[in-house]
Short mmCIF file of C-alpha atoms and ligand atoms in Angstrom, two decimals:
data_model
loop_
_atom_site.label_atom_id
_atom_site.label_comp_id
_atom_site.label_asym_id
_atom_site.label_seq_id
_atom_site.Cartn_x
_atom_site.Cartn_y
_atom_site.Cartn_z
CA ALA M 1 14.57 -46.71 23.59
CA ARG M 2 16.68 -49.91 23.47
CA PRO M 3 20.34 -49.59 22.52
CA ASP M 4 20.44 -53.27 21.50
CA VAL M 5 17.91 -52.81 18.68
CA THR M 6 18.78 -52.08 15.08
CA VAL M 7 16.16 -51.06 12.52
CA ASP M 8 16.23 -51.62 8.76
CA ILE M 9 13.70 -49.81 6.56
CA TYR M 10 12.66 -51.36 3.25
CA GLU M 11 11.00 -49.17 0.63
CA ARG M 12 9.78 -49.98 -2.86
CA LEU M 13 11.04 -46.77 -4.46
CA PRO M 14 14.68 -45.67 -4.50
CA VAL M 15 13.57 -42.57 -2.55
CA PRO M 16 12.19 -42.34 1.00
CA PHE M 17 9.35 -40.39 2.69
CA GLY M 18 6.27 -41.82 0.95
CA LEU M 19 3.26 -39.57 1.26
CA VAL M 20 5.31 -36.65 2.60
CA ARG M 21 7.09 -36.54 -0.75
CA PHE M 22 4.29 -37.79 -2.99
CA GLY M 23 1.11 -36.75 -1.16
CA VAL M 24 1.62 -33.43 0.62
CA ALA M 25 0.67 -30.52 -1.64
CA PRO M 26 3.63 -28.74 -3.27
CA ASP M 27 2.49 -25.38 -1.86
CA HIS M 28 2.60 -26.75 1.71
CA PRO M 29 6.40 -26.90 2.16
CA GLU M 30 6.15 -26.38 5.92
CA VAL M 31 4.33 -29.73 6.24
CA LYS M 32 7.33 -31.42 4.63
CA ASN M 33 9.66 -30.22 7.40
CA VAL M 34 9.02 -33.57 9.10
CA ILE M 35 11.53 -34.89 6.54
CA ASN M 36 14.25 -33.38 8.74
CA THR M 37 13.18 -35.61 11.62
CA PHE M 38 12.97 -38.66 9.35
CA THR M 39 16.45 -37.88 8.00
CA GLN M 40 17.92 -37.69 11.49
CA THR M 41 16.43 -41.09 12.26
CA ALA M 42 17.63 -42.61 9.00
CA ARG M 43 21.18 -41.36 9.63
CA HIS M 44 21.23 -42.96 13.08
CA GLU M 45 24.01 -45.53 13.35
CA ARG M 46 21.53 -48.31 14.14
CA CYS M 47 19.14 -47.50 11.31
CA SER M 48 19.59 -48.46 7.64
CA PHE M 49 17.49 -47.66 4.60
CA TYR M 50 17.08 -50.10 1.72
CA GLY M 51 15.23 -48.40 -1.10
CA ASN M 52 14.28 -50.01 -4.42
CA VAL M 53 13.13 -53.20 -2.63
CA ASN M 54 9.56 -54.20 -3.33
CA VAL M 55 8.23 -56.23 -0.40
CA GLY M 56 5.62 -58.66 -1.69
CA LYS M 57 7.50 -59.02 -4.98
CA ASP M 58 11.28 -58.91 -4.47
CA LEU M 59 10.92 -60.33 -0.97
CA SER M 60 8.10 -62.03 0.89
CA VAL M 61 6.99 -60.98 4.35
CA THR M 62 7.81 -64.53 5.52
CA GLU M 63 11.41 -64.08 4.34
CA LEU M 64 11.62 -60.84 6.32
CA GLN M 65 10.24 -62.61 9.38
CA GLU M 66 12.87 -65.32 9.05
CA ALA M 67 15.58 -62.64 8.98
CA TYR M 68 14.29 -60.34 11.74
CA HIS M 69 12.80 -60.73 15.20
CA ALA M 70 10.06 -58.23 14.41
CA VAL M 71 8.63 -56.91 11.15
CA VAL M 72 6.52 -53.73 11.13
CA LEU M 73 4.40 -53.22 8.01
CA SER M 74 3.96 -49.53 7.31
CA TYR M 75 3.28 -49.31 3.61
CA GLY M 76 0.26 -47.01 3.75
CA ALA M 77 -2.73 -46.85 1.47
CA GLU M 78 -1.83 -46.91 -2.19
CA GLY M 79 -5.30 -47.80 -3.49
CA ASN M 80 -8.35 -45.59 -3.68
CA ARG M 81 -12.02 -46.03 -2.92
CA ARG M 82 -14.09 -46.24 -6.08
CA MET M 83 -17.35 -44.38 -6.54
CA GLY M 84 -18.96 -47.51 -7.96
CA VAL M 85 -21.07 -45.61 -10.50
CA PRO M 86 -21.49 -46.18 -14.25
CA GLY M 87 -19.06 -44.21 -16.40
CA GLU M 88 -16.32 -44.13 -13.75
CA ASP M 89 -13.76 -45.35 -16.31
CA LEU M 90 -14.52 -42.74 -19.00
CA SER M 91 -11.63 -40.53 -20.01
CA GLY M 92 -11.61 -37.24 -18.15
CA VAL M 93 -12.28 -39.07 -14.86
CA TYR M 94 -9.32 -39.43 -12.50
CA SER M 95 -8.77 -40.53 -8.94
CA ALA M 96 -7.34 -37.83 -6.68
CA LYS M 97 -4.69 -40.38 -5.73
CA ASP M 98 -3.38 -40.49 -9.32
CA PHE M 99 -3.84 -36.77 -9.89
CA VAL M 100 -1.88 -35.91 -6.72
CA GLY M 101 0.75 -38.55 -7.62
CA TRP M 102 1.06 -36.94 -11.05
CA TYR M 103 1.73 -33.39 -9.89
CA ASN M 104 3.98 -34.65 -7.09
CA GLY M 105 6.20 -36.80 -9.32
CA LEU M 106 5.17 -40.33 -8.31
CA PRO M 107 6.83 -42.47 -11.01
CA SER M 108 3.74 -44.68 -11.53
CA CYS M 109 1.59 -41.59 -12.29
CA ARG M 110 4.06 -39.90 -14.64
CA GLU M 111 2.06 -40.71 -17.73
CA LEU M 112 -1.37 -39.72 -16.42
CA GLY M 113 -1.50 -36.74 -18.80
CA PRO M 114 -4.71 -35.23 -17.43
CA ASP M 115 -6.77 -33.34 -19.98
CA LEU M 116 -7.40 -29.84 -18.59
CA SER M 117 -8.95 -28.43 -21.75
CA CYS M 118 -12.43 -28.00 -20.23
CA GLU M 119 -13.88 -25.09 -18.32
CA THR M 120 -15.53 -26.83 -15.36
CA ALA M 121 -14.05 -29.51 -13.10
CA VAL M 122 -15.98 -31.45 -10.46
CA ILE M 123 -14.18 -32.94 -7.46
CA LEU M 124 -16.10 -35.55 -5.51
CA GLY M 125 -15.45 -35.62 -1.78
CA GLN M 126 -14.73 -32.69 0.53
CA GLY M 127 -11.66 -33.84 2.46
CA ASN M 128 -8.31 -32.08 2.54
CA VAL M 129 -7.14 -34.04 -0.50
CA ALA M 130 -10.09 -32.63 -2.50
CA LEU M 131 -9.19 -29.13 -1.30
CA ASP M 132 -5.50 -29.65 -2.21
CA VAL M 133 -6.51 -30.70 -5.73
CA ALA M 134 -8.91 -27.75 -6.13
CA ARG M 135 -6.21 -25.34 -5.00
CA VAL M 136 -3.61 -26.77 -7.37
CA LEU M 137 -6.10 -26.60 -10.27
CA LEU M 138 -6.90 -22.93 -9.59
CA SER M 139 -3.64 -21.52 -8.21
CA PRO M 140 -1.94 -18.80 -10.20
CA ILE M 141 0.93 -20.45 -12.04
CA ASP M 142 3.42 -17.96 -10.57
CA LEU M 143 2.70 -19.34 -7.10
CA LEU M 144 3.14 -22.96 -8.20
CA LYS M 145 6.37 -22.16 -10.06
CA LYS M 146 8.13 -21.58 -6.76
CA THR M 147 7.14 -24.98 -5.34
CA ASP M 148 8.49 -28.47 -5.95
CA ILE M 149 5.57 -29.37 -8.25
CA THR M 150 7.02 -31.23 -11.23
CA GLN M 151 7.91 -29.25 -14.34
CA PRO M 152 5.70 -31.38 -16.67
CA ALA M 153 2.69 -30.82 -14.34
CA LEU M 154 3.45 -27.12 -14.26
CA GLU M 155 3.44 -27.01 -18.06
CA VAL M 156 0.06 -28.76 -18.26
CA LEU M 157 -1.38 -26.47 -15.56
CA GLU M 158 -0.05 -23.43 -17.36
CA GLU M 159 -2.10 -24.43 -20.42
CA SER M 160 -5.13 -25.41 -18.33
CA ARG M 161 -8.47 -23.97 -19.36
CA VAL M 162 -10.18 -24.97 -16.13
CA ARG M 163 -11.86 -21.88 -14.73
CA ARG M 164 -14.43 -23.31 -12.35
CA VAL M 165 -14.00 -26.06 -9.76
CA LEU M 166 -16.90 -27.50 -7.78
CA ILE M 167 -16.10 -29.56 -4.69
CA VAL M 168 -19.03 -31.84 -4.06
CA GLY M 169 -19.97 -33.51 -0.77
CA ARG M 170 -22.72 -35.97 0.01
CA ARG M 171 -23.54 -34.40 3.39
CA GLY M 172 -23.89 -30.81 4.68
CA PRO M 173 -21.62 -27.91 5.65
CA THR M 174 -21.38 -29.10 9.26
CA GLN M 175 -20.07 -32.50 8.11
CA ILE M 176 -17.39 -31.32 5.66
CA ALA M 177 -14.22 -33.45 6.08
CA GLY M 178 -11.67 -30.74 5.17
CA THR M 179 -10.23 -28.44 7.83
CA VAL M 180 -10.38 -24.69 8.36
CA LYS M 181 -6.84 -23.95 7.19
CA GLU M 182 -7.46 -25.58 3.81
CA VAL M 183 -10.88 -23.93 3.33
CA ARG M 184 -9.35 -20.56 4.24
CA GLU M 185 -6.67 -21.12 1.61
CA MET M 186 -9.47 -21.44 -0.95
CA VAL M 187 -11.18 -18.30 0.32
CA ASN M 188 -7.91 -16.35 0.01
CA LEU M 189 -6.68 -17.89 -3.24
CA PRO M 190 -5.64 -15.03 -5.55
CA ASN M 191 -7.66 -14.48 -8.72
CA THR M 192 -10.56 -16.66 -7.54
CA ARG M 193 -14.00 -15.98 -6.16
CA PRO M 194 -16.33 -18.29 -4.27
CA ASP M 195 -19.60 -19.57 -5.73
CA MET M 196 -21.80 -21.17 -3.09
CA LEU M 197 -25.52 -21.92 -2.91
CA ALA M 198 -27.48 -20.16 -0.17
CA SER M 199 -29.87 -23.14 -0.08
CA ASP M 200 -26.99 -25.38 1.12
CA PHE M 201 -26.71 -23.24 4.25
CA GLU M 202 -30.32 -23.29 5.42
CA GLY M 203 -30.44 -23.79 9.19
CA VAL M 204 -26.64 -23.79 9.50
CA LYS M 205 -26.42 -20.48 11.36
CA GLU M 206 -28.82 -21.81 13.97
CA ALA M 207 -26.74 -24.98 14.40
CA LEU M 208 -23.50 -23.06 15.08
CA LYS M 209 -23.91 -22.75 18.83
CA ASP M 210 -23.90 -26.51 19.36
CA LEU M 211 -20.79 -27.21 17.30
CA PRO M 212 -17.44 -28.10 18.86
CA ARG M 213 -14.86 -25.31 18.48
CA PRO M 214 -12.80 -26.30 15.43
CA ARG M 215 -15.92 -27.22 13.47
CA LYS M 216 -17.62 -24.01 14.59
CA ARG M 217 -14.76 -21.90 13.21
CA LEU M 218 -14.83 -23.79 9.94
CA THR M 219 -18.60 -23.45 9.61
CA GLU M 220 -18.48 -19.73 10.41
CA LEU M 221 -15.90 -19.25 7.67
CA MET M 222 -18.07 -21.05 5.10
CA LEU M 223 -21.21 -19.18 6.21
CA LYS M 224 -19.43 -15.85 5.93
CA THR M 225 -18.08 -16.73 2.49
CA ALA M 226 -21.42 -18.01 1.21
CA MET M 227 -23.90 -15.61 2.79
CA GLU M 228 -22.33 -12.28 3.73
CA THR M 229 -22.08 -9.35 1.36
CA PRO M 230 -18.35 -8.77 1.01
CA GLY M 231 -16.73 -5.46 1.98
CA GLU M 232 -15.61 -3.08 -0.72
CA LYS M 233 -12.07 -4.42 -1.06
CA GLU M 234 -13.17 -8.06 -1.14
CA HIS M 235 -15.97 -7.17 -3.55
CA GLU M 236 -13.45 -5.62 -5.90
CA ARG M 237 -11.14 -8.62 -5.58
CA ARG M 238 -13.99 -10.98 -6.44
CA GLU M 239 -15.09 -8.85 -9.39
CA LYS M 240 -11.63 -9.04 -10.90
CA ALA M 241 -11.21 -12.77 -10.37
CA SER M 242 -11.25 -14.92 -13.48
CA ARG M 243 -11.53 -18.28 -11.70
CA VAL M 244 -14.30 -19.68 -9.53
CA TRP M 245 -14.48 -22.33 -6.82
CA GLY M 246 -17.53 -23.60 -5.00
CA LEU M 247 -18.52 -26.11 -2.38
CA ARG M 248 -21.66 -28.08 -3.21
CA PHE M 249 -23.40 -30.01 -0.47
CA TYR M 250 -26.00 -32.80 -0.22
CA ARG M 251 -25.01 -34.34 -3.57
CA SER M 252 -23.88 -37.93 -4.32
CA PRO M 253 -22.51 -39.18 -7.64
CA VAL M 254 -24.96 -41.42 -9.52
CA GLU M 255 -23.51 -41.61 -13.02
CA ILE M 256 -20.68 -40.13 -15.05
CA LEU M 257 -22.24 -38.90 -18.28
CA ALA M 258 -20.56 -39.59 -21.60
CA ASP M 259 -20.05 -36.90 -24.22
CA PRO M 260 -22.66 -37.60 -26.95
CA GLU M 261 -20.08 -36.74 -29.62
CA ARG M 262 -17.09 -38.56 -28.11
CA SER M 263 -18.62 -41.41 -26.17
CA SER M 264 -15.36 -42.45 -24.45
CA ARG M 265 -15.10 -39.03 -22.81
CA THR M 266 -17.04 -37.51 -19.98
CA ALA M 267 -19.17 -34.40 -20.45
CA GLY M 268 -20.86 -34.28 -17.08
CA ILE M 269 -22.02 -35.94 -13.93
CA ARG M 270 -25.44 -36.89 -12.59
CA LEU M 271 -25.79 -36.16 -8.90
CA ALA M 272 -28.47 -37.38 -6.53
CA VAL M 273 -29.78 -34.72 -4.17
CA ASN M 274 -29.63 -35.88 -0.55
CA LYS M 275 -31.12 -34.90 2.74
CA LEU M 276 -29.63 -35.66 6.13
CA GLU M 277 -30.86 -38.20 8.60
CA GLY M 278 -29.64 -37.48 12.12
CA SER M 279 -27.30 -34.66 13.02
CA GLY M 280 -23.69 -33.91 13.85
CA GLU M 281 -20.72 -35.94 12.68
CA GLY M 282 -22.76 -39.14 12.42
CA ALA M 283 -25.54 -37.73 10.20
CA ARG M 284 -26.30 -39.91 7.19
CA ALA M 285 -27.00 -38.81 3.62
CA VAL M 286 -30.34 -40.16 2.37
CA LEU M 287 -31.55 -39.87 -1.23
CA THR M 288 -34.49 -37.56 -1.90
CA GLY M 289 -35.11 -39.02 -5.38
CA GLU M 290 -34.27 -35.71 -7.01
CA MET M 291 -31.41 -35.64 -9.56
CA GLU M 292 -29.24 -32.91 -10.99
CA ASP M 293 -26.84 -32.94 -13.95
CA VAL M 294 -23.68 -30.83 -13.96
CA SER M 295 -21.75 -30.27 -17.20
CA CYS M 296 -18.02 -30.71 -16.77
CA GLY M 297 -15.10 -32.12 -18.71
CA LEU M 298 -12.96 -33.15 -15.75
CA ILE M 299 -13.99 -35.25 -12.77
CA ILE M 300 -11.68 -36.08 -9.89
CA SER M 301 -12.83 -38.61 -7.37
CA SER M 302 -11.41 -37.82 -3.93
CA ILE M 303 -13.44 -40.06 -1.65
CA GLY M 304 -10.58 -41.64 0.24
CA TYR M 305 -7.52 -43.84 -0.04
CA LYS M 306 -7.44 -47.56 0.62
CA SER M 307 -4.74 -49.98 1.82
CA LEU M 308 -4.05 -53.07 -0.26
CA SER M 309 -2.84 -56.50 0.73
CA ILE M 310 0.75 -57.05 -0.47
CA ASP M 311 1.37 -60.56 0.76
CA PRO M 312 -1.17 -63.38 1.17
CA SER M 313 0.56 -64.55 4.35
CA VAL M 314 -0.50 -61.36 6.20
CA PRO M 315 -4.04 -61.22 7.66
CA PHE M 316 -6.07 -58.52 5.87
CA ASP M 317 -9.57 -57.18 6.51
CA SER M 318 -10.68 -56.37 2.97
CA HIS M 319 -13.93 -54.81 4.18
CA ARG M 320 -12.18 -52.17 6.31
CA ALA M 321 -9.03 -52.28 4.12
CA ILE M 322 -6.66 -52.50 7.07
CA VAL M 323 -4.55 -55.18 8.72
CA PRO M 324 -6.52 -56.29 11.82
CA ASN M 325 -4.42 -55.31 14.82
CA ASN M 326 -4.37 -54.49 18.47
CA MET M 327 -2.19 -51.43 19.18
CA GLY M 328 -0.18 -52.35 16.09
CA ARG M 329 0.14 -56.06 16.95
CA ILE M 330 -1.14 -58.03 13.98
CA GLN M 331 -3.58 -60.57 15.29
CA GLU M 332 -2.60 -64.22 14.96
CA ALA M 333 0.84 -63.30 13.63
CA PRO M 334 3.45 -63.06 16.43
CA GLY M 335 6.42 -60.89 15.50
CA LEU M 336 4.40 -59.03 12.88
CA TYR M 337 3.24 -55.44 13.51
CA CYS M 338 1.72 -52.60 11.54
CA SER M 339 1.67 -48.82 11.69
CA GLY M 340 0.50 -45.85 9.63
CA TRP M 341 -2.62 -45.89 7.46
CA LEU M 342 -2.32 -49.68 7.07
CA LYS M 343 -3.07 -49.86 10.78
CA THR M 344 -5.69 -47.15 11.16
CA GLY M 345 -7.22 -46.56 7.74
CA PRO M 346 -6.53 -43.41 5.71
CA THR M 347 -7.37 -40.69 8.23
CA GLY M 348 -5.57 -38.02 10.19
CA VAL M 349 -2.73 -35.63 9.55
CA ILE M 350 0.97 -36.47 9.78
CA ALA M 351 1.10 -35.75 13.53
CA THR M 352 -1.78 -38.20 14.11
CA THR M 353 0.10 -40.89 12.22
CA LEU M 354 3.36 -40.16 14.05
CA ASN M 355 1.67 -40.60 17.42
CA ASN M 356 -0.04 -43.73 16.27
CA SER M 357 3.27 -45.15 15.12
CA PHE M 358 4.83 -44.49 18.52
CA ASP M 359 2.09 -46.75 19.93
CA THR M 360 3.20 -49.54 17.60
CA ALA M 361 6.84 -49.02 18.59
CA ARG M 362 5.74 -49.21 22.24
CA SER M 363 3.98 -52.52 21.54
CA VAL M 364 7.17 -53.96 20.04
CA LEU M 365 9.20 -52.84 23.07
CA GLU M 366 6.62 -54.20 25.52
CA ASP M 367 6.61 -57.54 23.72
CA MET M 368 10.41 -57.68 23.87
CA ASP M 369 10.33 -56.94 27.59
CA SER M 370 7.59 -59.44 28.33
CA GLY M 371 9.16 -62.17 26.21
CA THR M 372 6.12 -62.42 23.90
CA LEU M 373 8.59 -61.49 21.20
CA ASN M 374 11.32 -64.05 21.48
CA THR M 375 14.66 -62.38 20.85
CA SER M 376 16.86 -64.95 22.58
CA ALA M 377 18.21 -66.50 19.38
CA ALA M 378 20.19 -64.29 17.00
CA LYS M 379 18.68 -63.48 13.61
CA PRO M 380 20.73 -62.60 10.52
CA GLY M 381 18.84 -59.38 9.63
CA SER M 382 19.92 -57.55 6.49
CA GLN M 383 22.81 -59.93 5.91
CA SER M 384 20.54 -62.76 4.73
CA ILE M 385 18.14 -60.36 3.00
CA ASN M 386 20.98 -58.75 1.05
CA ALA M 387 22.08 -62.19 -0.12
CA LEU M 388 18.53 -62.97 -1.28
CA LEU M 389 18.28 -59.63 -3.08
CA GLU M 390 21.62 -60.11 -4.78
CA ASN M 391 20.52 -63.53 -6.07
CA ARG M 392 17.36 -61.90 -7.42
CA GLY M 393 19.23 -59.06 -9.13
CA VAL M 394 17.72 -56.38 -6.89
CA LYS M 395 20.02 -53.48 -6.02
CA PRO M 396 19.02 -51.71 -2.82
CA VAL M 397 19.55 -47.96 -2.57
CA THR M 398 21.10 -46.84 0.74
CA PHE M 399 20.28 -43.60 2.51
CA SER M 400 23.54 -41.96 1.43
CA GLU M 401 22.70 -42.95 -2.15
CA TRP M 402 19.30 -41.30 -1.72
CA GLU M 403 21.19 -38.21 -0.54
CA LYS M 404 22.89 -38.13 -3.95
CA ILE M 405 19.43 -38.11 -5.58
CA ASP M 406 18.36 -35.43 -3.13
CA SER M 407 21.35 -33.21 -3.99
CA GLU M 408 20.72 -33.63 -7.70
CA GLU M 409 17.04 -32.72 -7.29
CA VAL M 410 17.89 -29.66 -5.22
CA ARG M 411 20.55 -28.63 -7.79
CA ARG M 412 18.08 -28.96 -10.69
CA GLY M 413 15.45 -27.02 -8.71
CA ALA M 414 17.83 -24.19 -7.82
CA ALA M 415 18.58 -23.65 -11.51
CA ILE M 416 14.91 -22.73 -12.08
CA GLY M 417 14.04 -21.09 -8.77
CA LYS M 418 12.36 -24.13 -7.16
CA PRO M 419 13.22 -25.92 -3.90
CA ARG M 420 13.77 -29.11 -5.92
CA GLU M 421 12.99 -30.66 -9.26
CA LYS M 422 12.07 -34.30 -8.63
CA LEU M 423 13.46 -37.12 -10.74
CA LEU M 424 10.45 -38.73 -12.37
CA THR M 425 11.51 -42.27 -13.20
CA VAL M 426 12.96 -45.10 -11.15
CA GLU M 427 15.60 -45.59 -13.87
CA GLU M 428 16.89 -42.04 -13.51
CA MET M 429 16.81 -42.25 -9.71
CA LEU M 430 18.93 -45.42 -9.86
CA GLN M 431 21.32 -43.84 -12.31
CA VAL M 432 21.85 -40.78 -10.12
CA ALA M 433 22.23 -43.04 -7.08
CA GLY M 434 25.08 -44.72 -8.96
CA LYS M 435 23.35 -48.06 -9.45
P1 LIG U 501 -11.27 -37.75 4.03
O1 LIG U 501 -10.85 -36.59 4.86
O2 LIG U 501 -11.70 -38.99 4.72
O3 LIG U 501 -12.43 -37.24 3.04
C1 LIG U 501 -13.11 -38.12 2.22
C2 LIG U 501 -14.31 -37.42 1.61
O4 LIG U 501 -14.95 -38.32 0.71
C3 LIG U 501 -15.38 -37.01 2.63
O5 LIG U 501 -15.94 -35.78 2.23
C4 LIG U 501 -16.39 -38.15 2.51
O6 LIG U 501 -17.70 -37.78 2.87
C5 LIG U 501 -16.33 -38.42 1.03
N1 LIG U 501 -16.83 -39.74 0.66
C6 LIG U 501 -16.41 -40.95 1.11
N2 LIG U 501 -17.10 -41.93 0.51
C7 LIG U 501 -17.97 -41.34 -0.33
C8 LIG U 501 -18.95 -41.80 -1.23
N3 LIG U 501 -19.17 -43.10 -1.37
N4 LIG U 501 -19.67 -40.90 -1.93
C9 LIG U 501 -19.46 -39.59 -1.79
N5 LIG U 501 -18.53 -39.07 -0.95
C10 LIG U 501 -17.81 -39.94 -0.24
O7 LIG U 501 -10.09 -38.25 3.05
P2 LIG U 501 -8.98 -37.48 2.20
O8 LIG U 501 -9.38 -36.16 1.75
O9 LIG U 501 -8.54 -38.51 1.21
O10 LIG U 501 -7.80 -37.28 3.28
C11 LIG U 501 -7.23 -38.37 3.99
C12 LIG U 501 -6.58 -37.87 5.28
O11 LIG U 501 -5.41 -37.12 4.98
C13 LIG U 501 -7.50 -36.95 6.06
O12 LIG U 501 -7.38 -37.21 7.42
C14 LIG U 501 -6.99 -35.58 5.72
O13 LIG U 501 -7.25 -34.59 6.69
C15 LIG U 501 -5.49 -35.85 5.58
N6 LIG U 501 -4.90 -34.82 4.72
C16 LIG U 501 -4.50 -33.68 5.32
C17 LIG U 501 -4.01 -32.67 4.55
C18 LIG U 501 -3.60 -31.40 5.20
O14 LIG U 501 -3.43 -31.38 6.42
N7 LIG U 501 -3.45 -30.33 4.45
C19 LIG U 501 -3.93 -32.77 3.16
C20 LIG U 501 -4.37 -33.95 2.57
C21 LIG U 501 -4.87 -34.97 3.37
P3 LIG U 501 -18.35 -38.26 4.25
O15 LIG U 501 -17.77 -37.33 5.29
O16 LIG U 501 -19.79 -38.09 4.03
O17 LIG U 501 -17.93 -39.69 4.47
#
């Protein structure tokens, strides 16, 4: 929008694209096409990428502000909400954030080594992340082999003994957070059959007529799957299936139960049975006092991501886990902006976040035009930052150096019939980048 502006992007890892690379499910390659748009932007003559620079550690936000007229924080939500129940730290319990990072090749999750030697897995939360994890756990290995899932994850999944995955939500079918496409993928997943409880769907058919359209379609799909007798072909498919998935509603985690023989490991979960207070999206789960234990050897908590504060100089609302802002302008911090999940909290699909980021860009431009953002005096930009980084022994990775990593990953993938085989450590990424 302004030919006089240059943009430098700083990223902790030597590789770009954040959650598109490390969050999007490997069997959703079409979602990753947005990388083409990002690449076009990064190759623009007035845009530069500096990977392998950890803001908050290698550089402070204040140093960036001294070097640039405007600084936009867009580092996402790398933490996760905790269930806050006893036993949460037992082995066999993982956060979806780590589990997803593990199968997607996030260097910090490389050594997660999840134990998939049990039969039943419970996933807590019913958002799209929970559905992604359930699908990856139950997908036929031949499907995953053709994706960019990492080879070590593929090997563990190939040996997996998990046969049954329950996806547990605290509210009802008409409040499920996941979307119809992801639920349909479960319904159609080869070699699996659904296992739902008719009691979870009491009164749901009657509520259909008042639901907004997307939610109505989703609810109809779940009702059909749970309640209707399948046709002959579907019946046969289900009979043959060796793996099972199920949605469980009106259940909240109360305690992770330890294995009586190996007390550091989990052997189950205690769930509180809920009822709903109110209706629609805003309905609240209220305890009934009833409890239910489910035996399982694997528990994955998928109840949402959380942004973290990376620099004490930046205002942070730890209750809402976002940077307080007005259309991306960080309050009480002129020249400082935010975008992405740091700005909004961890909700919405990539398109939502793109649009939201355009709002932040618009705020920067408006502030330049109105003079709120003072750009009259020149600022040194990357020149001074590069000098600081050199003094600190940090070696930034440029976009063309990332493209070397990219080519190597694609080459390694092609050799085994995958779109790419990701490099799994920062050291190897730096080596391939020629650092
Ligand atoms: P989410 O959609 O916000 O789902 C979080 C789930 O956790 C909800 O079912 C929520 O239930 C539950 N939950 C929260 N706190 C809880 C608690 N204390 N006890 C029990 N349950 C609790 O989050 P997400 O799945 O992490 O996904 C984040 C965003 O990324 C979403 O907007 C999602 O659509 C998007 N995403 C999209 C895709 C895709 O398009 N394929 C894939 C992955 C992620 P309540 O509803 O009762 O709060």
